[in-house]
PDB file of C-alpha atoms and ligand atoms in Angstrom:
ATOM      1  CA  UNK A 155      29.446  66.148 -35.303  1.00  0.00           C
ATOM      2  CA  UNK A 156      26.180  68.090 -36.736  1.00  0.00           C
ATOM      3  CA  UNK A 157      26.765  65.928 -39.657  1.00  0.00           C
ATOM      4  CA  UNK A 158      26.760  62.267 -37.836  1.00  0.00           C
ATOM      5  CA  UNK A 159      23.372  63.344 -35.828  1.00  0.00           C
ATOM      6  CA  UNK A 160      21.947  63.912 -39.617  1.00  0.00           C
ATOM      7  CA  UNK A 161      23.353  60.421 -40.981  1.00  0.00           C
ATOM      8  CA  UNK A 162      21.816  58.863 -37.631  1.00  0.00           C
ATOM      9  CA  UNK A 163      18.487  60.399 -38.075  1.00  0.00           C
ATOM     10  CA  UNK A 164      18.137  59.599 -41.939  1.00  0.00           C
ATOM     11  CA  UNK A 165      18.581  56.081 -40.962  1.00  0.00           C
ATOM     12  CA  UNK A 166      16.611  56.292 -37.416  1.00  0.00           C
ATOM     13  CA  UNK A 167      20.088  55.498 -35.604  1.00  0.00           C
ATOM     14  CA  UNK A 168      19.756  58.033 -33.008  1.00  0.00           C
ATOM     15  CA  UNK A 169      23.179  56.914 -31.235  1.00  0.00           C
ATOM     16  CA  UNK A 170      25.267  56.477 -33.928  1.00  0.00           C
ATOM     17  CA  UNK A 171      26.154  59.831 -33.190  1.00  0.00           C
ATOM     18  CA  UNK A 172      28.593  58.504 -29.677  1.00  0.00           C
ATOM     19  CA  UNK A 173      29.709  56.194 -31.207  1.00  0.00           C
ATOM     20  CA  UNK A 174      32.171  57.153 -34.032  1.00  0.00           C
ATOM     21  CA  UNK A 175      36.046  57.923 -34.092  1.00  0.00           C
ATOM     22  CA  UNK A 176      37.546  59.238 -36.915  1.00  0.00           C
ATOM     23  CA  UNK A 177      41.493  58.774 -37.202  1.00  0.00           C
ATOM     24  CA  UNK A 178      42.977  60.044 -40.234  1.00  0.00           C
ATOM     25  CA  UNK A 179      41.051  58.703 -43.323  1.00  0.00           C
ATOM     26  CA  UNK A 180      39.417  55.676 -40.722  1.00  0.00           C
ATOM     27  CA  UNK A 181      36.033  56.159 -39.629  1.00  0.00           C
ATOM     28  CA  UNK A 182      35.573  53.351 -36.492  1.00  0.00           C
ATOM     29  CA  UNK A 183      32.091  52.579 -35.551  1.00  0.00           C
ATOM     30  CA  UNK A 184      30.156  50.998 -32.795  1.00  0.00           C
ATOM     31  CA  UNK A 185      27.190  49.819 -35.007  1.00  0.00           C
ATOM     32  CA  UNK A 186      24.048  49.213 -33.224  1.00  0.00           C
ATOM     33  CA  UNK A 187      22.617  45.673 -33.268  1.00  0.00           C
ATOM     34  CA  UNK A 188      21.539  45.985 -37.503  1.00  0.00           C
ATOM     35  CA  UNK A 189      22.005  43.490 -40.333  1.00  0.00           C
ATOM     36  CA  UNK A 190      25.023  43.443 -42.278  1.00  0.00           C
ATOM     37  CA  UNK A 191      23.456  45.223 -45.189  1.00  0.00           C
ATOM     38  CA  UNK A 192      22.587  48.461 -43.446  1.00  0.00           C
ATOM     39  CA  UNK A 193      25.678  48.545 -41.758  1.00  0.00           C
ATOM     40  CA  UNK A 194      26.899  48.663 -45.539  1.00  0.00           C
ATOM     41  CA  UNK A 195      24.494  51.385 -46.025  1.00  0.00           C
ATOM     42  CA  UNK A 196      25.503  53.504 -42.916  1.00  0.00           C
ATOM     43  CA  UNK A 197      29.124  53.061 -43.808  1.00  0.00           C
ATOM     44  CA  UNK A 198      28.783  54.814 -47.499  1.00  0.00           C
ATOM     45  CA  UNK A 199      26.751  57.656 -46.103  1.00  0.00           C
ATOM     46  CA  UNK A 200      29.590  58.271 -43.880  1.00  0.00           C
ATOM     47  CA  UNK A 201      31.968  58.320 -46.379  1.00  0.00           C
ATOM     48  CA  UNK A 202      29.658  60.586 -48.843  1.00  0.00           C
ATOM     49  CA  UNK A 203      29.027  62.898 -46.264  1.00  0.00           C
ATOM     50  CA  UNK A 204      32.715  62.997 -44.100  1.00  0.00           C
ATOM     51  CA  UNK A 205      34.827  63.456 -47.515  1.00  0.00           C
ATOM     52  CA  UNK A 206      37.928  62.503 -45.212  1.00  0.00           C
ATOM     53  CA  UNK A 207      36.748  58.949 -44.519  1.00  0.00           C
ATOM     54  CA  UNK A 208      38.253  56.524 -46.249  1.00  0.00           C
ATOM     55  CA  UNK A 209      37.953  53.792 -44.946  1.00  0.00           C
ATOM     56  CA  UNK A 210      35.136  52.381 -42.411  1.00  0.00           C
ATOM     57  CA  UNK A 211      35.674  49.849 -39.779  1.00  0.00           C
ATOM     58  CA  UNK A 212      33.690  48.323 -37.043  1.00  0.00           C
ATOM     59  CA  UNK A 213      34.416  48.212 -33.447  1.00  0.00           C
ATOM     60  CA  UNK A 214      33.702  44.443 -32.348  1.00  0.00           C
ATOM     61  CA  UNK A 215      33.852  44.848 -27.868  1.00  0.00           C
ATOM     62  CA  UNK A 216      35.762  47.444 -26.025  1.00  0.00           C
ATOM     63  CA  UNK A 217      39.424  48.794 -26.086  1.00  0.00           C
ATOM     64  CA  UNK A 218      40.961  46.141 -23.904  1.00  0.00           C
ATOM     65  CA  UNK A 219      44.262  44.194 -22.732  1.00  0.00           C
ATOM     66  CA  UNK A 220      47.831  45.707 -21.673  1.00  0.00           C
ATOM     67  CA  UNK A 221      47.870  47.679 -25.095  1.00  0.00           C
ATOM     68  CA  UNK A 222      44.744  48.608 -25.059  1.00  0.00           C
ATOM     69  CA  UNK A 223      43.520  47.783 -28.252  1.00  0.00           C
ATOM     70  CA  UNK A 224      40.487  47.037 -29.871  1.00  0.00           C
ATOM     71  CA  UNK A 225      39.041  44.682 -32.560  1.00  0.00           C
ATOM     72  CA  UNK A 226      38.013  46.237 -35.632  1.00  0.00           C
ATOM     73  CA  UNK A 227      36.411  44.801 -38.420  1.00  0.00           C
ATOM     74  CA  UNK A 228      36.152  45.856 -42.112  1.00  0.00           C
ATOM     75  CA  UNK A 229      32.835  47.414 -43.237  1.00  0.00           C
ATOM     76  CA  UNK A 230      33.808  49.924 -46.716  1.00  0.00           C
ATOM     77  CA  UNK A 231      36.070  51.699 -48.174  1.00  0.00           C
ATOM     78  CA  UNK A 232      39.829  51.139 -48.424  1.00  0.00           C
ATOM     79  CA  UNK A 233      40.394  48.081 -46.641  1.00  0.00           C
ATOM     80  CA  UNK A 234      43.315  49.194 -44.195  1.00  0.00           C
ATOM     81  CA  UNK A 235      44.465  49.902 -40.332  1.00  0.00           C
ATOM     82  CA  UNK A 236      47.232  52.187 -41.074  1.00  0.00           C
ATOM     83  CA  UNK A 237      45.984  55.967 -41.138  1.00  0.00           C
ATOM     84  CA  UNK A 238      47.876  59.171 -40.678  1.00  0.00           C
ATOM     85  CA  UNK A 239      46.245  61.890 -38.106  1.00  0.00           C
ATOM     86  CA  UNK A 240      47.031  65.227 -37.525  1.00  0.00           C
ATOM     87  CA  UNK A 241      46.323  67.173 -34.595  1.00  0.00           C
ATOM     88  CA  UNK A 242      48.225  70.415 -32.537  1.00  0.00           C
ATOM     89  CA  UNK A 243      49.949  71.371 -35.659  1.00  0.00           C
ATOM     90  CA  UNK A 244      51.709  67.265 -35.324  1.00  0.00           C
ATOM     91  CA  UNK A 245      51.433  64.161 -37.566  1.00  0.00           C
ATOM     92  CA  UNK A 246      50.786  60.761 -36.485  1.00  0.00           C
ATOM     93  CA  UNK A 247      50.510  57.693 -38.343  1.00  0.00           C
ATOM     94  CA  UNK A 248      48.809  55.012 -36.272  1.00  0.00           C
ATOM     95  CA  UNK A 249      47.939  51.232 -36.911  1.00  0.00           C
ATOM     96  CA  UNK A 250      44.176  51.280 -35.127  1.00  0.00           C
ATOM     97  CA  UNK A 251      43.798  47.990 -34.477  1.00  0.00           C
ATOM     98  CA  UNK A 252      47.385  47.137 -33.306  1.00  0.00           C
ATOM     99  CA  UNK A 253      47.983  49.848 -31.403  1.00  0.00           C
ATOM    100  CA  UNK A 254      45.953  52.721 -29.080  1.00  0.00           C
ATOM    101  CA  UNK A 255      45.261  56.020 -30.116  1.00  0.00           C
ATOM    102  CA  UNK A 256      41.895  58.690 -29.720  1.00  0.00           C
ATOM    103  CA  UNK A 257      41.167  61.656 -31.080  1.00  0.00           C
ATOM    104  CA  UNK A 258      38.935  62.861 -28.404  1.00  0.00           C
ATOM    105  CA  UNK A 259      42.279  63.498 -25.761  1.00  0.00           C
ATOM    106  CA  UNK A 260      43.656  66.078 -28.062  1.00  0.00           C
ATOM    107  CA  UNK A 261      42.345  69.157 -25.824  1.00  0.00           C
ATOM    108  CA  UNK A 262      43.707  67.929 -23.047  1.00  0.00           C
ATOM    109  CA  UNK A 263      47.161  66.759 -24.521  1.00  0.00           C
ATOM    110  CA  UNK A 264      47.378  70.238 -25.485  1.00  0.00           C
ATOM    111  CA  UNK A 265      46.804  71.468 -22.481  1.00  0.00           C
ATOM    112  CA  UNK A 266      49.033  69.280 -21.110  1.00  0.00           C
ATOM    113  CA  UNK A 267      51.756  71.036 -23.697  1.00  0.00           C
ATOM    114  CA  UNK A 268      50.949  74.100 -22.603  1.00  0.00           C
ATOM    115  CA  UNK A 269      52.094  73.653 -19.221  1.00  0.00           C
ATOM    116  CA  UNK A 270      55.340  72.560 -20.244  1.00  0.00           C
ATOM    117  CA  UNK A 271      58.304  74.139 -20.201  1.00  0.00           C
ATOM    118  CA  UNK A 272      61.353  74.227 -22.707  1.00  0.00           C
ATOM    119  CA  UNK A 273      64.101  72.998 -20.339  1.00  0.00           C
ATOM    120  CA  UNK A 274      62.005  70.849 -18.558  1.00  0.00           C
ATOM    121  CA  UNK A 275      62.588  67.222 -18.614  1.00  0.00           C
ATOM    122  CA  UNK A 276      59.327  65.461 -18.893  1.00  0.00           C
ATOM    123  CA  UNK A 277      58.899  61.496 -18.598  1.00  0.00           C
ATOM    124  CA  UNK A 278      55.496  59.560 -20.126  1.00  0.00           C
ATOM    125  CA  UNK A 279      55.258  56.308 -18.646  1.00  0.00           C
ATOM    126  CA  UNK A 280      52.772  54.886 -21.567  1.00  0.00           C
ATOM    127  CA  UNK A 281      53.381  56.801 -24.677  1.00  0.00           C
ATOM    128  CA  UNK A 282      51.552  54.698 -27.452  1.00  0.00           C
ATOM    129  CA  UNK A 283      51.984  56.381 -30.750  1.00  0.00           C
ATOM    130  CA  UNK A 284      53.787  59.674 -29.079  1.00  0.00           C
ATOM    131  CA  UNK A 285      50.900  61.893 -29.416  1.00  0.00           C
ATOM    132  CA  UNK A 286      51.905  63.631 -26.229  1.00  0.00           C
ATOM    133  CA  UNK A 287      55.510  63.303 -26.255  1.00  0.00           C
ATOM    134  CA  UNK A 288      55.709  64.670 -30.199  1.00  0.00           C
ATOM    135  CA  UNK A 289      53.237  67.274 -29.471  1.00  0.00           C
ATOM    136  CA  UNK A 290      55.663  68.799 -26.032  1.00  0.00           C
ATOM    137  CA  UNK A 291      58.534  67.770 -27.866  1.00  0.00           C
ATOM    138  CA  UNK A 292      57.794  69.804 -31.146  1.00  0.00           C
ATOM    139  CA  UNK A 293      55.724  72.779 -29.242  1.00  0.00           C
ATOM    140  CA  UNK A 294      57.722  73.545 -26.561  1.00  0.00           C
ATOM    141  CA  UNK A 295      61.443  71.630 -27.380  1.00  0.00           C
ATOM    142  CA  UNK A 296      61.463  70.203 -23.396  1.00  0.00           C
ATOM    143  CA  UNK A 297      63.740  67.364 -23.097  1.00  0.00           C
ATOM    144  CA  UNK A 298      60.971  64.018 -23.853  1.00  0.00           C
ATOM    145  CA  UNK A 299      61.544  60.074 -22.899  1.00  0.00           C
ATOM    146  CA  UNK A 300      58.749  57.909 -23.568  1.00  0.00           C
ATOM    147  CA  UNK A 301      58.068  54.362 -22.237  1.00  0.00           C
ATOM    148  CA  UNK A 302      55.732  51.943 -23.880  1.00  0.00           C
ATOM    149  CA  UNK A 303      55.363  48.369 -23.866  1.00  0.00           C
ATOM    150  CA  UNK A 304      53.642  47.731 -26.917  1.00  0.00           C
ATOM    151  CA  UNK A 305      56.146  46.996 -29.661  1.00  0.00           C
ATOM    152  CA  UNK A 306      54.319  48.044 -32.500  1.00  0.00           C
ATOM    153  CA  UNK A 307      53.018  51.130 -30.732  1.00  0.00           C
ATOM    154  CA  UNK A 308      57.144  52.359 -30.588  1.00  0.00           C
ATOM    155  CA  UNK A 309      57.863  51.234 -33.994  1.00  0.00           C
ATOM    156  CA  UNK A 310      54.724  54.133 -34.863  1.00  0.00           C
ATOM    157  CA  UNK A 311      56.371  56.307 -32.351  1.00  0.00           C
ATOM    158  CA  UNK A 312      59.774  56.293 -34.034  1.00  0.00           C
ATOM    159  CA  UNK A 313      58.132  56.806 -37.072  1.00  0.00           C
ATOM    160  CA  UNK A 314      56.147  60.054 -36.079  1.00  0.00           C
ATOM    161  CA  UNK A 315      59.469  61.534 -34.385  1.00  0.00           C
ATOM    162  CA  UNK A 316      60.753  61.563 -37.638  1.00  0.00           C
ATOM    163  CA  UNK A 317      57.442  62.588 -39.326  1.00  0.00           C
ATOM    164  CA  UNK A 318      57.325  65.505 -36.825  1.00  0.00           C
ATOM    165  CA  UNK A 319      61.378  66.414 -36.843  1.00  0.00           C
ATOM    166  CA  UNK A 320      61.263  65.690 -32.953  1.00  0.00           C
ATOM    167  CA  UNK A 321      63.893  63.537 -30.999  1.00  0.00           C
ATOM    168  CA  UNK A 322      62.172  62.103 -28.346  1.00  0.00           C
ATOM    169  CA  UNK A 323      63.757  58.819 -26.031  1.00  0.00           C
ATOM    170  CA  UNK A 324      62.063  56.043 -26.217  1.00  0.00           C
ATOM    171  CA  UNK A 325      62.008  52.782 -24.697  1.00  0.00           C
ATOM    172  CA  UNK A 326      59.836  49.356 -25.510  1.00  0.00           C
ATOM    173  CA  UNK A 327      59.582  48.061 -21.817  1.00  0.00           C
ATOM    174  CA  UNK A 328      57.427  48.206 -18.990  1.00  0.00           C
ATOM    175  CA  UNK A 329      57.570  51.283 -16.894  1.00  0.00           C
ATOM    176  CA  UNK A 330      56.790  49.084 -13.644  1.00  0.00           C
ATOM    177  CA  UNK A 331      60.855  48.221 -14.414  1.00  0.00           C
ATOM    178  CA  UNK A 332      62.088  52.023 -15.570  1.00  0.00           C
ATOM    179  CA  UNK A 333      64.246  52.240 -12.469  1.00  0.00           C
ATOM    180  CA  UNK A 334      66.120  50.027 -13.973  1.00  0.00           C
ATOM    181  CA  UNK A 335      66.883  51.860 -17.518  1.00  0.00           C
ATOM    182  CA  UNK A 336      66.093  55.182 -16.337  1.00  0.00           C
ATOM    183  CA  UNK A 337      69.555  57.252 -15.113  1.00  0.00           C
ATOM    184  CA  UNK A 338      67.727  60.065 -14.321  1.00  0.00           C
ATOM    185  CA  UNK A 339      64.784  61.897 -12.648  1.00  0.00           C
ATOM    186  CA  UNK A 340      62.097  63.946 -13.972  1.00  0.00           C
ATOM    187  CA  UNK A 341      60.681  67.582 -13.487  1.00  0.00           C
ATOM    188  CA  UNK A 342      57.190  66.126 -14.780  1.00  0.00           C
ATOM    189  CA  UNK A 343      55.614  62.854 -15.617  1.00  0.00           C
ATOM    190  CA  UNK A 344      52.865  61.576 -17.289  1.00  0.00           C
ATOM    191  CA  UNK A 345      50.374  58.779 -17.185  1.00  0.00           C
ATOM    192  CA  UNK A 346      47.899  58.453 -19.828  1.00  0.00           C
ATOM    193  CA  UNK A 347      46.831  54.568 -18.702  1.00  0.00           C
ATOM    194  CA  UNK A 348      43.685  55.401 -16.975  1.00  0.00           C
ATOM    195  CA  UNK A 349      42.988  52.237 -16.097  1.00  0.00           C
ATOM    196  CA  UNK A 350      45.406  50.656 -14.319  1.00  0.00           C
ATOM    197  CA  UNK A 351      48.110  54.067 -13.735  1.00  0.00           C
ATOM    198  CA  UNK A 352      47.008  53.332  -9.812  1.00  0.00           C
ATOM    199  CA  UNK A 353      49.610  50.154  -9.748  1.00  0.00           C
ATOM    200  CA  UNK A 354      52.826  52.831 -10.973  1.00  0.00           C
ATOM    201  CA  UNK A 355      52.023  55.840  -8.590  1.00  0.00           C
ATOM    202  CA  UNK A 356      54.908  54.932  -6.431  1.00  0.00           C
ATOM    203  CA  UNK A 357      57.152  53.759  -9.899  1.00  0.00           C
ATOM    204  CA  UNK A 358      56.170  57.559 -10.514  1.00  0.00           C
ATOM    205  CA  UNK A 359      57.212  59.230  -7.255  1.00  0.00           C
ATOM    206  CA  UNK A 360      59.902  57.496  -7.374  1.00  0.00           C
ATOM    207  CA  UNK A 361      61.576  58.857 -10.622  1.00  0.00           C
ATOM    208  CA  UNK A 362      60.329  62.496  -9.981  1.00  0.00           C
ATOM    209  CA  UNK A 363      62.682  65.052  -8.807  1.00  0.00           C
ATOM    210  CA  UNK A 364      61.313  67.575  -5.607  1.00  0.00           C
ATOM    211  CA  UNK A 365      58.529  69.871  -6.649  1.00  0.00           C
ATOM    212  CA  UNK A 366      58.132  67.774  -9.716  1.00  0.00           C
ATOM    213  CA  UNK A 367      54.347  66.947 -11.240  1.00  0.00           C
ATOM    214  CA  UNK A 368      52.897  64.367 -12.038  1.00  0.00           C
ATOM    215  CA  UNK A 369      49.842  64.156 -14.239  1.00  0.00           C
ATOM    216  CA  UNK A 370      47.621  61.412 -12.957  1.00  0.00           C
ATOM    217  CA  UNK A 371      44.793  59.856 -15.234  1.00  0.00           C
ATOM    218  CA  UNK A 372      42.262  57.630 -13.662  1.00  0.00           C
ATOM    219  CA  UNK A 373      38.731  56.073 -14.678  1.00  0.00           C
ATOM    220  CA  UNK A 374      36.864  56.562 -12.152  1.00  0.00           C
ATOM    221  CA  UNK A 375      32.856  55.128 -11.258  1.00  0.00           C
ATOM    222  CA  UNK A 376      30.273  57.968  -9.924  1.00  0.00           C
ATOM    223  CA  UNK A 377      26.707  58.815 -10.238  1.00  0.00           C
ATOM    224  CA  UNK A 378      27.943  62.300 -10.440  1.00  0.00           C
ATOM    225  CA  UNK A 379      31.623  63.922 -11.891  1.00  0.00           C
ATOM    226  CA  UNK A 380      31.324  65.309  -8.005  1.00  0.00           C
ATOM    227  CA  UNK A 381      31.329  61.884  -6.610  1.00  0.00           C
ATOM    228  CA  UNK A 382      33.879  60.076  -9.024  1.00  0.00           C
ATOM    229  CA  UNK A 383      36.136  63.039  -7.740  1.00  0.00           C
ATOM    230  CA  UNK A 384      35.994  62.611  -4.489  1.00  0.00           C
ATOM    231  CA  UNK A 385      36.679  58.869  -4.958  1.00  0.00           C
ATOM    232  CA  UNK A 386      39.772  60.064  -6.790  1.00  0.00           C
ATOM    233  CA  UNK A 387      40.693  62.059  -3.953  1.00  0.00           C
ATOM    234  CA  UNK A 388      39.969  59.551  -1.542  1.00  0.00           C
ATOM    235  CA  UNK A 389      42.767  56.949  -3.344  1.00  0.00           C
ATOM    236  CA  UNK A 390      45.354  60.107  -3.482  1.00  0.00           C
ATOM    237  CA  UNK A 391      44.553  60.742   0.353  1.00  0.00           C
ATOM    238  CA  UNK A 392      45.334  57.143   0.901  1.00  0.00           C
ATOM    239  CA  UNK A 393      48.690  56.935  -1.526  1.00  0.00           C
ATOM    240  CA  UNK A 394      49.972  60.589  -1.379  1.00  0.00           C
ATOM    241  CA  UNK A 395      49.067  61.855   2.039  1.00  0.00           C
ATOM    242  CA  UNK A 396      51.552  64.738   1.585  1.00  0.00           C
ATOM    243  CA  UNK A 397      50.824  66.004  -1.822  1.00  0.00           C
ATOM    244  CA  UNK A 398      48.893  68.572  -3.393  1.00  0.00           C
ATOM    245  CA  UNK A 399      46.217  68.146  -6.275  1.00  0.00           C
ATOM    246  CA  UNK A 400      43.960  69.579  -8.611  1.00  0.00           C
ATOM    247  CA  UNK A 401      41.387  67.205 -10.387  1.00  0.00           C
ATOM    248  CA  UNK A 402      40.051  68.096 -13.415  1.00  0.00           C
ATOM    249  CA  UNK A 403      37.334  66.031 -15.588  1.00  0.00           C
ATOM    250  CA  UNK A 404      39.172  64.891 -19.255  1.00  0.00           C
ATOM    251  CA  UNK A 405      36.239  63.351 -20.270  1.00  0.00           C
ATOM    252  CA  UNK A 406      32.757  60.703 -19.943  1.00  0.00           C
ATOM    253  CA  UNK A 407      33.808  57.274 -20.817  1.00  0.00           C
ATOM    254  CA  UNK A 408      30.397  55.531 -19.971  1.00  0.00           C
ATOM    255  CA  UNK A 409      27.744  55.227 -18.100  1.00  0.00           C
ATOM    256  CA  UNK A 410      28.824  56.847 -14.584  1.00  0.00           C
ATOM    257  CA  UNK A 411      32.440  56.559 -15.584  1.00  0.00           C
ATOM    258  CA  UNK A 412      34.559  59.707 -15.871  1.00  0.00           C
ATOM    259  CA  UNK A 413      37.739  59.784 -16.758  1.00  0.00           C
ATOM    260  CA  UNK A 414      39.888  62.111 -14.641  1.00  0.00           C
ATOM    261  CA  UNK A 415      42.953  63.867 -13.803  1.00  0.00           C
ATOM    262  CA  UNK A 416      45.240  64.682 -11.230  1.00  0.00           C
ATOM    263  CA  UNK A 417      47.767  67.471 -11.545  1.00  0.00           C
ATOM    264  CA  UNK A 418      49.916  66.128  -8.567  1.00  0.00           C
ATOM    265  CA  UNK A 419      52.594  68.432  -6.630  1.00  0.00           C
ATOM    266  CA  UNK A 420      54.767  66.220  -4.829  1.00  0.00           C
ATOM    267  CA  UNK A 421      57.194  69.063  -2.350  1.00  0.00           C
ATOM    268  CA  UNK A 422      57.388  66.953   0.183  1.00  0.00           C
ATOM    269  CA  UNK A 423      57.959  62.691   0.120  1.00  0.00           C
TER     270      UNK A 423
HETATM  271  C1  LIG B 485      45.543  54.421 -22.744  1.00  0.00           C
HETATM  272  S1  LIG B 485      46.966  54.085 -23.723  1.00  0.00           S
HETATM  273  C2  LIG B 485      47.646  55.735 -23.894  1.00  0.00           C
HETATM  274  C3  LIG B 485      48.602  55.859 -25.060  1.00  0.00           C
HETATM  275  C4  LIG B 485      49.005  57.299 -25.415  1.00  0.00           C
HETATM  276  N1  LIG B 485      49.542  58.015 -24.297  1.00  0.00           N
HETATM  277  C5  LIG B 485      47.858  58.071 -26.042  1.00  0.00           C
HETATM  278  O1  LIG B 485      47.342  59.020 -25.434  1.00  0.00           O
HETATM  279  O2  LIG B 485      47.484  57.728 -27.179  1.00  0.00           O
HETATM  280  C6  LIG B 485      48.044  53.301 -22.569  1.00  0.00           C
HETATM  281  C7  LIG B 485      49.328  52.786 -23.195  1.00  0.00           C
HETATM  282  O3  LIG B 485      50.134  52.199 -22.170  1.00  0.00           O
HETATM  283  C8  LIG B 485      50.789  51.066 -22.711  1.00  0.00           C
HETATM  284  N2  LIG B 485      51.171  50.199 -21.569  1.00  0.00           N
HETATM  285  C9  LIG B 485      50.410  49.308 -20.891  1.00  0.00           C
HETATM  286  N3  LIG B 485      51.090  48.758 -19.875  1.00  0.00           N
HETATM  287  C10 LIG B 485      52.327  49.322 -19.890  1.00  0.00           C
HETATM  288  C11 LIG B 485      53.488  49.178 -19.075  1.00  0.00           C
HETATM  289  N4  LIG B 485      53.488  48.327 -18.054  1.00  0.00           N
HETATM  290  N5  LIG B 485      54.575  49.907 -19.356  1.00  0.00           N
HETATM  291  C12 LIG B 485      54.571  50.791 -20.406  1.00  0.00           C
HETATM  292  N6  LIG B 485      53.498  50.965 -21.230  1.00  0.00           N
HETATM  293  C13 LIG B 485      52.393  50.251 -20.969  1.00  0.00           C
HETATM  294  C14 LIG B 485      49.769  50.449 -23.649  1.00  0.00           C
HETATM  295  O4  LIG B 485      50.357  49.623 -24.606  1.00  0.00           O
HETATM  296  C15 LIG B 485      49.127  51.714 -24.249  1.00  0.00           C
HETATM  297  O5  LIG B 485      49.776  52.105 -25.432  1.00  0.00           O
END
């Protein structure tokens, strides 16, 4: 990122630097308030400097809605949404703007991998693209069913299964229904929907066989990571009374928001 800082400075942008994802050959920006013209500007150096980037798009308000998507609007380049991104040794080809995807939770998907197991049979409740499902599925061969509501997210899903050589289950429906498609239960699940995973804790426990884990991603409000933890723990104490946890910081998502995660050990319902 030594190279956005540089851009940002040569233009007197000092937080461009937060403020850039790049997926595949896309570069998305949050622009600061600037004309037009010198978004134009900012967009090329980007492009000259980050040989990658392709393609430059603006991100008009924040990743939002059931699919969690964002609106992006064309600033240079190629003018395109479809991008292919690789990442863990996997390949995924994402539409940005239709679907959700970051970079920045590819440390923590791999370390998610790496505490799977080959004859484990892992469930993700909200799977967008696949890039966790793909990346256990190809790493570590465990047994893999996604869920994900978004339509166009599974039709990218499909696509990277075969793009990785992975079979991985998937179903386009809600996973506050999965009871009702689901035949079986699971040694681990995850939920990657930060936002809102509070309202299918119970969907969870209730598909996860005894001594199973859950991995439990929440947004959470603090002035410090100490105190958004403890609110995390305080809304486990209240849901889970009997489980066991270890919460771990993923990542700053704003201004006193962290997003967080609970490895969950459910022994005893
Ligand atoms: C924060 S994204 C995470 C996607 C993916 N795991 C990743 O890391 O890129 C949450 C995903 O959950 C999906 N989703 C939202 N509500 C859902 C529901 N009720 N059932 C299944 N998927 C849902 C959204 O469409 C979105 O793709």
């Amino acid at each position: 990122m030594r190279l956005v800082r540089k851009i940002a400075s040569e233009l007197g942008l000092d937080d461009l630097e937060s403020g850039i994802d790049v997926v595949g050959t896309i570069a998305i920006v949050k622009f600061p308030p600037v004309e037009r013209e010198k978004k134009a500007k900012i967009a090329e150096r980007i492009m000259e400097e980050m040989k990658n980037v392709k393609t430059v798009l603006e991100q008009e308000g924040p990743v939002d809605g059931e699919f969690r998507t964002r609106k992006l609007v064309y600033v240079a380049g190629i003018d395109t949404r479809v991008t292919t991104h690789k990442e863990n040794g996997i390949i995924l080809m994402v539409d940005v703007e239709r679907c959700y995807f970051s970079p920045r939770l590819s440390t923590e998907r791999l370390r998610i991998a790496s505490l799977c197991s080959e004859n484990e049979t892992v469930l993700n409740m909200f799977a967008g693209v696949g890039p966790f499902s793909i990346l256990i599925a190809k790493k570590v061969g465990a047994s893999v069913t996604s869920i994900e509501l978004n339509k166009v997210a599974c039709i990218y899903h499909a696509k990277n299964c075969k793009l990785n050589k992975v079979s991985v289950d998937i179903f386009n429906s809600d996973s506050r229904f999965s009871d009702s498609f689901l035949r079986q239960r699971y040694q681990r699940i995850i939920m990657p929907f930060p936002s809102k995973s509070n309202l299918f804790l119970c969907q969870a426990v209730s598909l996860l066989m005894e001594g199973g884990t859950i991995h439990y991603y929440r947004h959470m409000r603090g002035k410090s990571e100490r105190e958004a933890k403890q609110h995390l723990e305080k809304e486990l104490q209240e849901i889970l009374p009997r489980a066991e946890w270890k919460i771990r910081r993923v990542r700053d998502v704003g201004p006193a928001m962290y997003e967080l995660v609970a490895d969950i050990i459910l022994s005893d319902r």
